Amino acid sequence: PSEEMGRLLTQQLFDLCCAAQLLQHASPQIADAWCHLTLDHRGESLLSAEVCELLLNRAIGG
């Protein structure tokens, strides 16, 4: 296996571990949005207004 394939595999494993942590500890909306944006490679997608509001409120401590 080439170094490039090793890096790709490592990134995929990291993403799956992050997804597992988010699904266990984050709100369902945030976990679902992250998984969709990171793990679904079928095309671009936008975050819903509800998820954007949740993220902004969390960022500003609200």
Short mmCIF file of C-alpha atoms in Angstrom, two decimals:
data_model
loop_
_atom_site.label_atom_id
_atom_site.label_comp_id
_atom_site.label_asym_id
_atom_site.label_seq_id
_atom_site.Cartn_x
_atom_site.Cartn_y
_atom_site.Cartn_z
CA PRO A 1 0.00 0.00 0.00
CA SER A 2 1.16 3.47 -0.82
CA GLU A 3 1.53 6.33 1.63
CA GLU A 4 -1.43 8.06 -0.04
CA MET A 5 -3.70 5.08 0.64
CA GLY A 6 -2.48 4.94 4.23
CA ARG A 7 -3.33 8.59 4.73
CA LEU A 8 -6.77 8.11 3.18
CA LEU A 9 -7.49 5.11 5.40
CA THR A 10 -6.30 6.99 8.48
CA GLN A 11 -8.57 9.95 7.64
CA GLN A 12 -11.55 7.67 7.13
CA LEU A 13 -10.95 5.91 10.45
CA PHE A 14 -10.60 9.27 12.20
CA ASP A 15 -13.87 10.50 10.65
CA LEU A 16 -15.68 7.35 11.77
CA CYS A 17 -14.35 7.71 15.32
CA CYS A 18 -15.47 11.35 15.39
CA ALA A 19 -18.89 10.34 14.12
CA ALA A 20 -19.22 7.73 16.86
CA GLN A 21 -18.30 10.29 19.53
CA LEU A 22 -20.70 12.89 18.15
CA LEU A 23 -23.54 10.40 17.90
CA GLN A 24 -22.96 9.44 21.52
CA HIS A 25 -22.36 12.87 23.08
CA ALA A 26 -23.68 15.67 20.83
CA SER A 27 -27.23 16.73 20.15
CA PRO A 28 -28.89 14.63 17.45
CA GLN A 29 -29.14 17.60 15.06
CA ILE A 30 -25.43 18.46 15.35
CA ALA A 31 -24.30 14.84 15.08
CA ASP A 32 -26.51 14.20 12.07
CA ALA A 33 -25.34 17.37 10.30
CA TRP A 34 -21.66 16.57 10.91
CA CYS A 35 -22.05 12.99 9.69
CA HIS A 36 -23.92 14.14 6.61
CA LEU A 37 -21.37 16.83 5.72
CA THR A 38 -18.30 14.70 6.47
CA LEU A 39 -19.26 11.15 5.53
CA ASP A 40 -21.69 11.64 2.63
CA HIS A 41 -19.68 12.30 -0.53
CA ARG A 42 -22.63 12.37 -2.94
CA GLY A 43 -22.50 16.14 -3.36
CA GLU A 44 -22.61 19.40 -1.52
CA SER A 45 -25.23 20.10 1.10
CA LEU A 46 -26.15 23.03 3.29
CA LEU A 47 -26.82 23.13 6.99
CA SER A 48 -30.38 23.84 8.00
CA ALA A 49 -31.21 27.12 9.70
CA GLU A 50 -31.93 25.19 12.91
CA VAL A 51 -28.47 23.58 12.92
CA CYS A 52 -26.79 26.90 12.12
CA GLU A 53 -28.59 28.50 15.05
CA LEU A 54 -27.56 25.66 17.38
CA LEU A 55 -23.92 26.00 16.30
CA LEU A 56 -23.90 29.78 16.65
CA ASN A 57 -25.51 29.62 20.09
CA ARG A 58 -22.96 27.06 21.22
CA ALA A 59 -20.09 29.17 19.84
CA ILE A 60 -21.20 32.29 21.72
CA GLY A 61 -22.05 30.43 24.91
CA GLY A 62 -25.80 30.78 24.54
#
